[in-house]
Amino acid sequence: MNEAQINAIVEAVVRRVSSDLNKAPSLGGKAPAIITRRAGVFDDLDSAADAAVKAQEQWVALDVEVRERCIEAMRQCTRDNVNQLATMAVEETKLGNVKDKIVKNLLCANKTPGMELLKPQAWTGDHGLMLLERAPFGVIGAITPTTNATETIINNGIAMVAGGNSVVFNVHPTAKGCANWFVQKLNESIMAAGGPANLLCSIANPTIESAGALMKHPKIRLIVVTGGPAVVK
């Protein structure tokens, strides 16, 4: 099958789906959204790492102004979804309470440093001039806890992408629902602001084994771990 035949099949499927939607009962004048995948959430580590590598290469090629806009979009995404984030985390992990989690998510969204800490610095003197510009690591592997599940996602996410990195999260298995949902929402906000797809990646069904594999993965340049004694072991 050649490329022209493939394109013809795709166009036919799109026309058929569009026709079916037009025949469906009205929902306020808008057709229901079709979700084909969860942005940034992958079934396996290798796929997540490959996507993160591609996203990071695109990310560092963008203007700093785009990076700043995407980080602000991440902050606003948290504010817009904070009630749902807090509720989902409490229901899934059985830890904490909604009121406190709202406060902590907003604190991380509003106060985690972004581009403001990464301004170039220059010094001059009798012996010449020095320019300091910080460079990214590349892809960061982040292991996150069941306590502060979504708070850690936004804190790590802002700090890491501000530095020009992409992230692969291995979230705690008992918080995978709320954490992976948040990764998806953050990716959607980044793309809407002009950033690349899959800047934040995560594993759909994380395990201790996937965390160990993440720590040793050849495409991951830096490991950041948040958690207690069990993670150390």
Tab-separated table of N, CA and C in Angstrom, residues 116-188:
chain	number	residue	atom	x	y	z
A	116	GLU	N	12.448	33.188	35.679
A	116	GLU	CA	13.046	34.345	36.352
A	116	GLU	C	14.384	34.038	37.005
A	117	LEU	N	14.661	32.769	37.271
A	117	LEU	CA	15.939	32.392	37.883
A	117	LEU	C	17.007	32.043	36.855
A	118	LEU	N	16.663	32.128	35.589
A	118	LEU	CA	17.572	31.638	34.550
A	118	LEU	C	18.093	32.744	33.641
A	119	LYS	N	18.088	33.970	34.112
A	119	LYS	CA	18.585	35.068	33.295
A	119	LYS	C	20.105	34.963	33.135
A	120	PRO	N	20.636	35.221	31.934
A	120	PRO	CA	22.091	35.208	31.747
A	120	PRO	C	22.758	36.254	32.639
A	121	GLN	N	23.961	35.947	33.092
A	121	GLN	CA	24.719	36.860	33.937
A	121	GLN	C	26.076	37.129	33.298
A	122	ALA	N	26.564	38.347	33.459
A	122	ALA	CA	27.859	38.716	32.879
A	122	ALA	C	28.685	39.487	33.900
A	123	TRP	N	29.988	39.218	33.918
A	123	TRP	CA	30.921	39.943	34.780
A	123	TRP	C	32.087	40.440	33.927
A	124	THR	N	32.518	41.647	34.196
A	124	THR	CA	33.691	42.188	33.516
A	124	THR	C	34.705	42.639	34.554
A	125	GLY	N	35.960	42.637	34.159
A	125	GLY	CA	37.021	43.053	35.070
A	125	GLY	C	38.321	43.263	34.320
A	126	ASP	N	39.391	43.388	35.084
A	126	ASP	CA	40.697	43.658	34.482
A	126	ASP	C	41.171	42.525	33.578
A	127	HIS	N	40.665	41.331	33.806
A	127	HIS	CA	41.167	40.173	33.066
A	127	HIS	C	40.186	39.663	32.005
A	128	GLY	N	39.147	40.446	31.719
A	128	GLY	CA	38.253	40.050	30.648
A	128	GLY	C	36.793	40.021	31.061
A	129	LEU	N	36.001	39.263	30.324
A	129	LEU	CA	34.558	39.196	30.534
A	129	LEU	C	34.128	37.736	30.636
A	130	MET	N	33.164	37.466	31.533
A	130	MET	CA	32.618	36.120	31.650
A	130	MET	C	31.106	36.172	31.516
A	131	LEU	N	30.569	35.309	30.689
A	131	LEU	CA	29.127	35.196	30.502
A	131	LEU	C	28.679	33.833	31.016
A	132	LEU	N	27.671	33.837	31.891
A	132	LEU	CA	27.128	32.597	32.448
A	132	LEU	C	25.723	32.377	31.901
A	133	GLU	N	25.550	31.300	31.154
A	133	GLU	CA	24.238	30.892	30.661
A	133	GLU	C	24.031	29.420	31.015
A	134	ARG	N	22.944	29.130	31.687
A	134	ARG	CA	22.677	27.756	32.119
A	134	ARG	C	22.122	26.928	30.960
A	135	ALA	N	22.511	25.667	30.923
A	135	ALA	CA	22.094	24.764	29.848
A	135	ALA	C	21.276	23.611	30.423
A	136	PRO	N	20.360	23.055	29.647
A	136	PRO	CA	19.527	21.946	30.139
A	136	PRO	C	20.297	20.632	30.196
A	137	PHE	N	19.779	19.703	31.004
A	137	PHE	CA	20.304	18.343	31.019
A	137	PHE	C	19.793	17.561	29.818
A	138	GLY	N	18.520	17.742	29.485
A	138	GLY	CA	17.882	16.976	28.415
A	138	GLY	C	16.582	16.388	28.912
A	139	VAL	N	16.542	15.075	29.078
A	139	VAL	CA	15.365	14.396	29.624
A	139	VAL	C	15.631	14.054	31.087
A	140	ILE	N	14.726	14.475	31.960
A	140	ILE	CA	14.830	14.193	33.390
A	140	ILE	C	13.827	13.105	33.747
A	141	GLY	N	14.267	12.145	34.531
A	141	GLY	CA	13.374	11.130	35.070
A	141	GLY	C	12.956	11.517	36.473
A	142	ALA	N	11.659	11.593	36.719
A	142	ALA	CA	11.149	12.038	38.020
A	142	ALA	C	10.245	10.968	38.618
A	143	ILE	N	10.572	10.559	39.832
A	143	ILE	CA	9.757	9.599	40.576
A	143	ILE	C	9.012	10.369	41.655
A	144	THR	N	7.697	10.255	41.671
A	144	THR	CA	6.882	11.086	42.557
A	144	THR	C	6.108	10.234	43.559
A	145	PRO	N	5.716	10.828	44.696
A	145	PRO	CA	5.108	10.073	45.793
A	145	PRO	C	3.584	10.042	45.738
A	146	THR	N	3.007	9.257	46.629
A	146	THR	CA	1.549	9.258	46.778
A	146	THR	C	1.098	10.424	47.643
A	147	THR	N	1.952	10.864	48.570
A	147	THR	CA	1.691	12.110	49.294
A	147	THR	C	2.068	13.262	48.367
A	148	ASN	N	1.273	14.309	48.359
A	148	ASN	CA	1.533	15.441	47.461
A	148	ASN	C	1.674	14.972	46.004
A	149	ALA	N	0.776	14.121	45.587
A	149	ALA	CA	0.891	13.494	44.263
A	149	ALA	C	0.853	14.513	43.131
A	150	THR	N	-0.157	15.361	43.113
A	150	THR	CA	-0.260	16.341	42.030
A	150	THR	C	0.599	17.569	42.292
A	151	GLU	N	0.823	17.888	43.554
A	151	GLU	CA	1.680	19.031	43.884
A	151	GLU	C	3.096	18.819	43.354
A	152	THR	N	3.587	17.580	43.481
A	152	THR	CA	4.936	17.284	42.998
A	152	THR	C	5.003	17.361	41.478
A	153	ILE	N	3.933	16.977	40.797
A	153	ILE	CA	3.907	17.049	39.333
A	153	ILE	C	4.080	18.487	38.863
A	154	ILE	N	3.330	19.424	39.420
A	154	ILE	CA	3.419	20.807	38.951
A	154	ILE	C	4.709	21.465	39.408
A	155	ASN	N	5.172	21.149	40.617
A	155	ASN	CA	6.433	21.718	41.088
A	155	ASN	C	7.601	21.248	40.225
A	156	ASN	N	7.732	19.936	40.066
A	156	ASN	CA	8.801	19.409	39.218
A	156	ASN	C	8.636	19.872	37.776
A	157	GLY	N	7.396	19.837	37.297
A	157	GLY	CA	7.156	20.175	35.907
A	157	GLY	C	7.604	21.582	35.559
A	158	ILE	N	7.186	22.564	36.344
A	158	ILE	CA	7.568	23.950	36.063
A	158	ILE	C	9.075	24.126	36.144
A	159	ALA	N	9.678	23.654	37.232
A	159	ALA	CA	11.109	23.858	37.440
A	159	ALA	C	11.939	23.205	36.339
A	160	MET	N	11.534	22.035	35.906
A	160	MET	CA	12.333	21.287	34.934
A	160	MET	C	12.185	21.821	33.521
A	161	VAL	N	10.970	22.121	33.095
A	161	VAL	CA	10.809	22.635	31.733
A	161	VAL	C	11.318	24.067	31.626
A	162	ALA	N	11.293	24.815	32.717
A	162	ALA	CA	11.866	26.160	32.694
A	162	ALA	C	13.343	26.107	32.331
A	163	GLY	N	14.019	25.058	32.784
A	163	GLY	CA	15.433	24.895	32.478
A	163	GLY	C	15.713	24.315	31.105
A	164	GLY	N	14.672	24.116	30.298
A	164	GLY	CA	14.865	23.597	28.951
A	164	GLY	C	14.811	22.089	28.845
A	165	ASN	N	14.347	21.429	29.891
A	165	ASN	CA	14.288	19.972	29.909
A	165	ASN	C	12.881	19.463	29.595
A	166	SER	N	12.789	18.191	29.269
A	166	SER	CA	11.517	17.476	29.281
A	166	SER	C	11.564	16.490	30.440
A	167	VAL	N	10.422	15.885	30.765
A	167	VAL	CA	10.341	15.034	31.954
A	167	VAL	C	9.609	13.736	31.635
A	168	VAL	N	10.115	12.641	32.197
A	168	VAL	CA	9.379	11.377	32.218
A	168	VAL	C	9.074	11.061	33.673
A	169	PHE	N	7.794	11.041	34.016
A	169	PHE	CA	7.365	10.756	35.388
A	169	PHE	C	7.074	9.269	35.563
A	170	ASN	N	7.576	8.715	36.666
A	170	ASN	CA	7.085	7.423	37.158
A	170	ASN	C	6.373	7.760	38.462
A	171	VAL	N	5.067	7.925	38.401
A	171	VAL	CA	4.321	8.363	39.575
A	171	VAL	C	4.078	7.173	40.492
A	172	HIS	N	3.658	7.456	41.716
A	172	HIS	CA	3.380	6.371	42.656
A	172	HIS	C	2.167	5.582	42.169
A	173	PRO	N	2.234	4.246	42.200
A	173	PRO	CA	1.111	3.442	41.690
A	173	PRO	C	-0.233	3.755	42.340
A	174	THR	N	-0.232	4.158	43.617
A	174	THR	CA	-1.501	4.445	44.289
A	174	THR	C	-2.021	5.845	43.993
A	175	ALA	N	-1.295	6.595	43.163
A	175	ALA	CA	-1.747	7.933	42.776
A	175	ALA	C	-1.723	8.109	41.260
A	176	LYS	N	-1.687	7.003	40.523
A	176	LYS	CA	-1.502	7.104	39.075
A	176	LYS	C	-2.691	7.750	38.367
A	177	GLY	N	-3.889	7.603	38.916
A	177	GLY	CA	-5.055	8.178	38.262
A	177	GLY	C	-5.016	9.696	38.236
A	178	CYS	N	-4.871	10.299	39.410
A	178	CYS	CA	-4.863	11.765	39.481
A	178	CYS	C	-3.593	12.347	38.869
A	179	ALA	N	-2.451	11.682	39.079
A	179	ALA	CA	-1.187	12.210	38.566
A	179	ALA	C	-1.139	12.164	37.043
A	180	ASN	N	-1.527	11.049	36.450
A	180	ASN	CA	-1.496	10.947	34.993
A	180	ASN	C	-2.554	11.831	34.338
A	181	TRP	N	-3.693	11.994	34.996
A	181	TRP	CA	-4.701	12.926	34.485
A	181	TRP	C	-4.133	14.342	34.449
A	182	PHE	N	-3.382	14.706	35.483
A	182	PHE	CA	-2.790	16.038	35.553
A	182	PHE	C	-1.713	16.213	34.485
A	183	VAL	N	-0.899	15.186	34.262
A	183	VAL	CA	0.106	15.246	33.197
A	183	VAL	C	-0.569	15.513	31.857
A	184	GLN	N	-1.678	14.850	31.612
A	184	GLN	CA	-2.422	15.066	30.373
A	184	GLN	C	-2.899	16.512	30.257
A	185	LYS	N	-3.509	17.037	31.310
A	185	LYS	CA	-4.027	18.410	31.275
A	185	LYS	C	-2.902	19.422	31.076
A	186	LEU	N	-1.770	19.206	31.730
A	186	LEU	CA	-0.638	20.124	31.580
A	186	LEU	C	-0.101	20.096	30.155
A	187	ASN	N	-0.009	18.922	29.561
A	187	ASN	CA	0.444	18.833	28.173
A	187	ASN	C	-0.500	19.570	27.238
A	188	GLU	N	-1.773	19.435	27.472
A	188	GLU	CA	-2.745	20.135	26.633
A	188	GLU	C	-2.579	21.647	26.750
